[in-house]
CSV table of C-alpha atoms in Angstrom, one decimal:
chain,number,residue,atom,x,y,z
A,1,MET,CA,40.5,90.3,110.6
A,2,ASN,CA,41.5,88.8,113.9
A,3,ARG,CA,37.9,89.3,115.2
A,4,ARG,CA,36.5,87.5,112.2
A,5,ARG,CA,38.9,84.6,112.7
A,6,HIS,CA,38.0,84.5,116.3
A,7,ALA,CA,34.3,84.4,115.5
A,8,ILE,CA,34.7,81.5,113.0
A,9,ALA,CA,36.8,79.6,115.5
A,10,THR,CA,34.1,80.0,118.2
A,11,LEU,CA,31.3,78.9,115.8
A,12,THR,CA,33.4,75.8,114.9
A,13,VAL,CA,33.8,74.8,118.5
A,14,VAL,CA,30.1,75.2,119.2
A,15,CYS,CA,29.2,73.0,116.2
A,16,ALA,CA,31.7,70.4,117.3
A,17,LEU,CA,30.3,70.3,120.8
A,18,THR,CA,26.8,69.9,119.4
A,19,VAL,CA,27.8,67.0,117.2
A,20,LEU,CA,29.6,65.4,120.1
A,21,ALA,CA,26.6,65.8,122.4
A,22,SER,CA,24.0,64.4,120.0
A,23,PRO,CA,24.9,60.6,120.4
A,24,ALA,CA,24.8,61.0,124.2
A,25,LEU,CA,21.3,62.5,123.9
A,26,THR,CA,20.2,59.8,121.6
A,27,LEU,CA,21.5,57.1,123.9
A,28,GLN,CA,19.8,58.8,126.9
A,29,ALA,CA,16.5,58.9,125.0
A,30,ALA,CA,16.8,55.3,124.0
A,31,ALA,CA,17.5,54.3,127.6
A,32,ALA,CA,14.4,56.0,128.9
A,33,PRO,CA,11.8,53.5,130.2
A,34,LEU,CA,8.7,52.8,128.1
A,35,PRO,CA,5.3,53.9,129.6
A,36,PRO,CA,3.6,51.0,131.4
A,37,GLY,CA,1.1,49.0,129.3
A,38,PRO,CA,-2.3,47.7,130.5
A,39,PRO,CA,-2.1,45.2,133.4
A,40,ALA,CA,-2.1,41.5,132.3
A,41,GLN,CA,-5.5,40.0,132.8
A,42,PRO,CA,-5.5,37.1,135.3
A,43,LYS,CA,-6.2,33.8,133.7
A,44,LYS,CA,-9.7,32.5,134.4
A,45,THR,CA,-10.1,29.4,136.4
A,46,LEU,CA,-11.7,26.4,134.8
A,47,GLU,CA,-14.7,26.8,137.1
A,48,GLU,CA,-15.1,30.4,135.9
A,49,VAL,CA,-14.9,29.2,132.3
A,50,ARG,CA,-17.5,26.5,133.0
A,51,LYS,CA,-19.9,29.1,134.5
A,52,GLU,CA,-19.3,31.5,131.5
A,53,ILE,CA,-20.0,28.7,129.0
A,54,ASP,CA,-23.1,27.6,130.9
A,55,GLY,CA,-24.3,31.3,130.9
A,56,LEU,CA,-23.9,31.6,127.2
A,57,TYR,CA,-25.9,28.4,126.5
A,58,ARG,CA,-28.6,29.6,128.8
A,59,GLN,CA,-28.8,32.9,126.9
A,60,ALA,CA,-29.0,30.8,123.7
A,61,ALA,CA,-31.9,28.9,125.3
A,62,ARG,CA,-33.8,32.1,126.1
A,63,ALA,CA,-33.3,33.2,122.5
A,64,THR,CA,-34.4,29.8,121.3
A,65,ASP,CA,-37.7,30.3,123.2
A,66,ALA,CA,-38.1,33.7,121.5
A,67,TYR,CA,-37.4,32.1,118.1
A,68,ASN,CA,-39.9,29.2,118.7
A,69,LEU,CA,-42.6,31.6,119.9
A,70,ALA,CA,-42.1,33.9,116.9
A,71,GLU,CA,-42.2,30.9,114.6
A,72,GLU,CA,-45.4,29.7,116.2
A,73,LYS,CA,-47.0,33.1,115.9
A,74,ALA,CA,-45.9,33.4,112.3
A,75,LYS,CA,-47.6,30.1,111.5
A,76,GLU,CA,-50.8,31.3,113.1
A,77,GLN,CA,-50.7,34.5,111.1
A,78,SER,CA,-49.9,32.7,107.9
A,79,ASP,CA,-52.8,30.3,108.5
A,80,GLU,CA,-55.1,33.2,109.3
A,81,ILE,CA,-54.1,35.0,106.1
A,82,VAL,CA,-54.9,31.9,104.0
A,83,LYS,CA,-58.3,31.5,105.8
A,84,LEU,CA,-59.1,35.2,105.2
A,85,ALA,CA,-58.1,35.0,101.6
A,86,ARG,CA,-60.5,32.1,101.1
A,87,MET,CA,-63.3,34.1,102.8
A,88,ILE,CA,-62.6,37.1,100.6
A,89,VAL,CA,-62.8,34.9,97.4
A,90,ALA,CA,-66.1,33.4,98.7
A,91,GLY,CA,-67.4,36.8,99.6
A,92,GLN,CA,-66.5,38.2,96.2
A,93,GLU,CA,-68.3,35.3,94.5
A,94,LYS,CA,-71.3,36.0,96.6
A,95,ILE,CA,-71.2,39.7,95.6
A,96,ASP,CA,-71.0,38.7,92.0
A,97,ASP,CA,-74.0,36.4,92.3
A,98,LEU,CA,-76.1,39.2,94.1
A,99,LYS,CA,-75.1,41.7,91.4
A,100,ALA,CA,-76.2,39.2,88.7
A,101,ARG,CA,-79.6,38.7,90.5
A,102,ALA,CA,-80.0,42.5,90.8
A,103,GLY,CA,-79.2,42.9,87.2
A,104,ALA,CA,-81.8,40.3,86.2
A,105,ALA,CA,-84.4,42.2,88.1
A,106,ALA,CA,-83.4,45.5,86.5
A,107,ARG,CA,-83.6,43.9,83.0
A,108,ALA,CA,-87.1,42.5,83.8
A,109,GLN,CA,-88.3,45.9,84.8
A,110,TYR,CA,-86.9,47.4,81.5
A,111,ARG,CA,-88.8,44.8,79.5
A,112,ASN,CA,-92.0,45.9,81.3
A,113,GLY,CA,-91.6,49.3,79.8
A,114,GLY,CA,-89.6,50.8,82.7
A,115,LEU,CA,-92.6,50.7,85.0
A,116,PRO,CA,-92.1,49.1,88.4
A,117,ASP,CA,-94.3,46.1,89.2
A,118,GLY,CA,-96.3,48.2,91.7
A,119,ALA,CA,-97.2,50.8,89.0
A,120,GLN,CA,-98.3,48.1,86.5
A,121,LEU,CA,-100.5,46.5,89.2
A,122,VAL,CA,-102.2,49.8,90.0
A,123,LEU,CA,-102.9,50.4,86.3
A,124,THR,CA,-104.6,47.1,85.7
A,125,ASN,CA,-108.4,47.0,85.1
A,126,ASP,CA,-108.7,43.4,86.2
A,127,PRO,CA,-109.6,43.2,90.0
A,128,GLN,CA,-108.9,39.5,90.2
A,129,LEU,CA,-105.4,40.0,88.7
A,130,PHE,CA,-104.8,42.8,91.2
A,131,LEU,CA,-105.7,40.5,94.1
A,132,ASP,CA,-103.7,37.6,92.7
A,133,ASN,CA,-100.5,39.6,92.1
A,134,ALA,CA,-100.7,41.8,95.2
A,135,GLY,CA,-99.2,39.1,97.4
A,136,ARG,CA,-96.4,38.3,94.9
A,137,LEU,CA,-95.6,42.0,94.6
A,138,LYS,CA,-95.2,42.3,98.4
A,139,GLU,CA,-92.9,39.2,98.3
A,140,GLY,CA,-90.9,40.7,95.4
A,141,GLN,CA,-90.4,44.0,97.2
A,142,LYS,CA,-89.2,42.1,100.3
A,143,ALA,CA,-86.8,40.0,98.2
A,144,THR,CA,-85.4,43.1,96.6
A,145,LYS,CA,-84.9,44.8,99.9
A,146,ASP,CA,-83.3,41.6,101.3
A,147,LEU,CA,-81.1,41.4,98.2
A,148,LEU,CA,-79.8,45.0,98.7
A,149,ALA,CA,-79.3,44.4,102.5
A,150,GLU,CA,-77.3,41.2,101.8
A,151,MET,CA,-75.1,43.0,99.2
A,152,THR,CA,-74.4,45.8,101.7
A,153,SER,CA,-73.6,43.2,104.5
A,154,THR,CA,-71.4,41.1,102.3
A,155,GLN,CA,-69.5,44.2,101.1
A,156,ALA,CA,-68.9,45.2,104.7
A,157,GLN,CA,-67.6,41.7,105.5
A,158,LEU,CA,-65.2,41.9,102.5
A,159,THR,CA,-63.9,45.2,103.8
A,160,THR,CA,-63.4,43.7,107.3
A,161,TYR,CA,-61.7,40.6,105.9
A,162,ALA,CA,-59.3,42.8,103.8
A,163,LYS,CA,-58.4,44.9,106.9
A,164,ASP,CA,-57.8,41.8,109.0
A,165,ALA,CA,-55.7,40.2,106.3
A,166,SER,CA,-53.6,43.4,106.2
A,167,LEU,CA,-53.2,43.4,110.0
A,168,ASN,CA,-52.2,39.7,110.0
A,169,TRP,CA,-49.7,40.3,107.3
A,170,LYS,CA,-48.0,43.0,109.4
A,171,LYS,CA,-47.9,40.7,112.4
A,172,LEU,CA,-46.4,38.0,110.2
A,173,GLU,CA,-43.7,40.3,109.0
A,174,ASP,CA,-43.0,41.4,112.6
A,175,ASN,CA,-42.7,37.8,113.8
A,176,ARG,CA,-40.3,37.0,110.9
A,177,LEU,CA,-38.1,39.9,112.0
A,178,LYS,CA,-38.2,38.6,115.6
A,179,GLN,CA,-37.2,35.1,114.3
A,180,ALA,CA,-34.3,36.5,112.4
A,181,LYS,CA,-33.1,38.5,115.4
A,182,ALA,CA,-33.4,35.5,117.7
A,183,LYS,CA,-31.7,33.2,115.3
A,184,GLN,CA,-28.7,35.6,115.1
A,185,GLU,CA,-28.5,35.8,118.9
A,186,ILE,CA,-28.7,32.0,119.2
A,187,ASN,CA,-25.9,31.5,116.7
A,188,ASP,CA,-23.7,34.2,118.3
A,189,LYS,CA,-24.1,32.7,121.9
A,190,ILE,CA,-23.4,29.2,120.7
A,191,GLU,CA,-20.4,30.2,118.7
A,192,ALA,CA,-19.0,32.2,121.7
A,193,ALA,CA,-19.4,29.1,124.0
A,194,LYS,CA,-17.8,26.8,121.4
A,195,LYS,CA,-14.9,29.3,121.0
A,196,LEU,CA,-14.3,29.4,124.8
A,197,GLU,CA,-14.3,25.6,124.9
A,198,SER,CA,-12.1,25.2,121.9
A,199,GLN,CA,-9.4,27.3,123.6
A,200,LEU,CA,-9.0,24.7,126.2
A,201,ALA,CA,-6.6,21.8,125.9
A,202,ALA,CA,-8.0,18.3,125.7
A,203,GLU,CA,-7.2,17.6,129.3
A,204,GLU,CA,-8.9,20.8,130.4
A,205,ARG,CA,-12.0,20.0,128.4
A,206,ALA,CA,-12.2,16.6,130.1
A,207,ARG,CA,-11.9,18.4,133.5
A,208,LEU,CA,-14.5,20.9,132.4
A,209,LEU,CA,-17.0,18.0,131.8
A,210,ARG,CA,-16.2,16.6,135.2
A,211,LEU,CA,-16.8,20.0,136.8
A,212,GLU,CA,-20.1,20.2,135.0
A,213,GLN,CA,-21.1,16.7,136.2
A,214,GLN,CA,-19.9,17.4,139.8
A,215,ALA,CA,-22.0,20.6,139.9
A,216,GLN,CA,-25.1,18.7,138.8
A,217,TYR,CA,-24.4,15.9,141.2
A,218,LYS,CA,-24.0,18.3,144.1
A,219,ALA,CA,-27.3,20.0,143.3
A,220,GLN,CA,-29.1,16.7,142.8
A,221,THR,CA,-27.8,15.3,146.1
A,222,ALA,CA,-28.9,18.4,148.1
A,223,TRP,CA,-32.3,18.2,146.4
A,224,VAL,CA,-32.8,14.6,147.3
A,225,ASN,CA,-31.5,15.0,150.8
A,226,SER,CA,-34.1,17.7,151.4
A,227,GLY,CA,-36.7,14.9,151.6
A,228,VAL,CA,-38.6,16.2,148.5
A,229,LEU,CA,-39.0,12.7,147.1
A,230,LYS,CA,-40.8,11.3,150.3
A,231,GLY,CA,-44.4,10.4,149.5
A,232,LEU,CA,-44.1,11.2,145.8
A,233,SER,CA,-46.3,9.1,143.6
A,234,GLU,CA,-44.4,7.0,141.1
A,235,LYS,CA,-47.6,6.0,139.3
A,236,ALA,CA,-48.3,7.8,136.0
A,237,THR,CA,-51.7,8.2,134.4
A,238,PRO,CA,-52.2,6.3,131.1
A,239,ALA,CA,-51.6,9.5,129.2
A,240,GLY,CA,-48.6,10.4,131.3
A,241,LYS,CA,-47.2,6.9,130.8
A,242,ARG,CA,-47.5,7.3,127.0
A,243,ALA,CA,-45.7,10.7,127.2
A,244,VAL,CA,-42.9,9.2,129.3
A,245,GLU,CA,-42.5,6.3,126.9
A,246,PHE,CA,-42.2,8.6,123.9
A,247,ALA,CA,-39.7,11.0,125.6
A,248,THR,CA,-37.4,8.2,126.9
A,249,ALA,CA,-37.5,6.6,123.4
A,250,GLN,CA,-35.7,9.7,122.1
A,251,ILE,CA,-32.7,9.3,124.4
A,252,GLY,CA,-29.5,9.6,122.4
A,253,LYS,CA,-30.9,12.0,119.8
A,254,PRO,CA,-29.1,15.3,119.5
A,255,TYR,CA,-30.2,18.7,120.8
A,256,VAL,CA,-30.8,21.1,118.0
A,257,TRP,CA,-32.4,24.5,118.7
A,258,GLY,CA,-35.8,24.9,117.2
A,259,ALA,CA,-36.2,21.2,116.5
A,260,GLU,CA,-39.4,19.3,117.2
A,261,GLY,CA,-38.3,15.8,116.0
A,262,PRO,CA,-38.2,13.2,114.9
A,263,ALA,CA,-34.4,13.2,114.4
A,264,SER,CA,-33.5,15.9,117.0
A,265,TYR,CA,-35.2,18.1,119.6
A,266,ASP,CA,-34.7,21.2,121.8
A,267,CYS,CA,-36.0,21.0,125.3
A,268,SER,CA,-39.6,22.2,124.8
A,269,GLY,CA,-39.8,20.5,121.4
A,270,LEU,CA,-39.2,17.2,123.2
A,271,THR,CA,-41.9,17.8,125.9
A,272,GLN,CA,-44.4,19.1,123.3
A,273,SER,CA,-43.9,16.1,121.0
A,274,ALA,CA,-44.1,13.7,123.9
A,275,TRP,CA,-47.4,15.0,125.1
A,276,ALA,CA,-48.7,15.3,121.5
A,277,ALA,CA,-48.0,11.5,121.2
A,278,ALA,CA,-50.1,11.1,124.4
A,279,GLY,CA,-53.0,13.0,122.7
A,280,ARG,CA,-52.6,16.2,124.6
A,281,PRO,CA,-51.4,19.3,122.6
A,282,ILE,CA,-49.4,21.8,124.7
A,283,PRO,CA,-47.7,25.1,123.9
A,284,ARG,CA,-44.4,25.2,121.9
A,285,THR,CA,-42.0,27.0,124.3
A,286,SER,CA,-40.9,26.3,127.8
A,287,GLN,CA,-42.0,29.8,128.9
A,288,GLU,CA,-45.5,29.2,127.4
A,289,GLN,CA,-45.7,25.8,128.9
A,290,TRP,CA,-44.9,27.3,132.3
A,291,ARG,CA,-47.3,30.2,131.8
A,292,LEU,CA,-50.3,28.3,130.4
A,293,LEU,CA,-50.3,24.8,131.9
A,294,PRO,CA,-51.7,24.1,135.4
A,295,HIS,CA,-49.1,24.4,138.1
A,296,VAL,CA,-48.5,21.5,140.5
A,297,ASP,CA,-46.8,21.5,143.9
A,298,ILE,CA,-43.5,19.4,143.8
A,299,LYS,CA,-44.9,17.2,146.6
A,300,ASP,CA,-47.8,16.2,144.3
A,301,MET,CA,-45.5,15.6,141.2
A,302,ARG,CA,-45.9,12.4,139.2
A,303,PRO,CA,-44.3,10.9,136.1
A,304,GLY,CA,-45.3,12.8,133.0
A,305,ASP,CA,-45.3,16.2,134.7
A,306,LEU,CA,-43.0,18.8,133.4
A,307,ILE,CA,-40.3,20.5,135.6
A,308,VAL,CA,-39.5,24.1,134.5
A,309,TYR,CA,-36.0,25.4,135.3
A,310,TYR,CA,-34.5,28.8,136.1
A,311,LYS,CA,-36.2,32.1,136.9
A,312,ASP,CA,-36.8,32.9,133.2
A,313,ALA,CA,-38.3,29.4,132.5
A,314,SER,CA,-35.7,28.9,129.8
A,315,HIS,CA,-35.4,25.1,130.3
A,316,ILE,CA,-37.8,22.3,130.8
A,317,GLY,CA,-37.7,18.5,131.2
A,318,MET,CA,-40.2,15.6,131.9
A,319,TYR,CA,-40.3,13.9,135.3
A,320,VAL,CA,-40.0,10.1,134.8
A,321,GLY,CA,-39.9,9.0,138.5
A,322,ASN,CA,-37.2,8.2,141.0
A,323,GLY,CA,-36.0,11.8,141.2
A,324,ALA,CA,-35.1,11.8,137.5
A,325,ILE,CA,-36.0,13.7,134.3
A,326,VAL,CA,-35.6,13.1,130.6
A,327,HIS,CA,-34.6,16.3,128.7
A,328,ALA,CA,-32.7,17.7,125.8
A,329,PRO,CA,-29.9,19.7,127.6
A,330,ARG,CA,-28.2,22.1,125.2
A,331,PRO,CA,-26.3,22.2,121.9
A,332,GLY,CA,-23.5,19.6,121.8
A,333,ARG,CA,-25.5,17.3,124.1
A,334,ASP,CA,-28.0,14.5,123.4
A,335,VAL,CA,-31.4,13.7,124.9
A,336,THR,CA,-30.6,12.0,128.2
A,337,ILE,CA,-31.7,11.1,131.7
A,338,ALA,CA,-30.6,13.6,134.5
A,339,GLY,CA,-31.3,14.3,138.1
A,340,ALA,CA,-34.5,16.4,138.4
A,341,GLY,CA,-32.8,18.6,141.0
A,342,SER,CA,-29.5,19.0,139.1
A,343,MET,CA,-30.6,22.5,138.0
A,344,GLU,CA,-32.5,25.4,139.6
A,345,ILE,CA,-36.2,24.4,139.7
A,346,LEU,CA,-38.8,27.1,139.0
A,347,GLY,CA,-41.8,24.9,139.3
A,348,VAL,CA,-43.8,22.0,138.0
A,349,VAL,CA,-46.7,22.0,135.4
A,350,ARG,CA,-49.1,19.2,134.5
A,351,PRO,CA,-50.3,19.0,130.8
A,352,GLU,CA,-53.4,16.8,131.7
């Protein structure tokens, strides 16, 4: 009995100690330091933000070139499909006509008792008739042979036209997909750039613009001080003058990617439209203008020539003389005059 009471007492003490110890353990656990979180990211400087925004707009410019090229190719494919469709219709009409003529010849033979003209001629007893009709028979045989050859040739052409139309349709669909992909990329990059800029206070946005202008001024000053303008001709050809007049008349109109005027332009849309107004069609994109137009050394540059920028030829402007260009800069900006050396120059091309 005593042992039992002793055991119960011992158990009671243990339980009491456990209850008393629990709050201390809880407080100790609560007081334990939390694991360290990720280190705070250092705030970007305004110059870093400017460079990031500039990079996003340049990526959008590259995607715009891809979009414009795909659109140009899609137009070509669409025009080719229409042309081939017309040729297929004309070819089918020709086949129908040839078949009608062949059918008429077959019906004439049937009316003659099923005997070919040659057999009838051999069976005649009239020598004069034989002589008179021999030449016509030879001509008829040649006409029949030519008719069959023409039918075979026309049918082969129809097969080729149909194959070409199918191929062009596939190319058209491929270019439409490229357009859609480029369009998405353009919008994504522009939205990312706008988001970065919108996070800045009004005062910071004003400073950002000043930083952009300072960077352009610094690059232009270094370019001019290199002596590059010495000896440059300021005289444009008549066509070059017309192109410059058109381009400068667009100053103040907004940049819109993919636009070719008249209300808005992208960079290559402006240069293409200006030279079209001067009577010289040129490719649609800045990369194609760089690739396909004759290259000119900067020391030989004259007003109307096109200056291509950056290693990927993603931007282009028109030289107007006195070390300046007219260009459509980027989304959010208008067509304007700028220093020709305010950006990284790749080279110069001449549309004429």
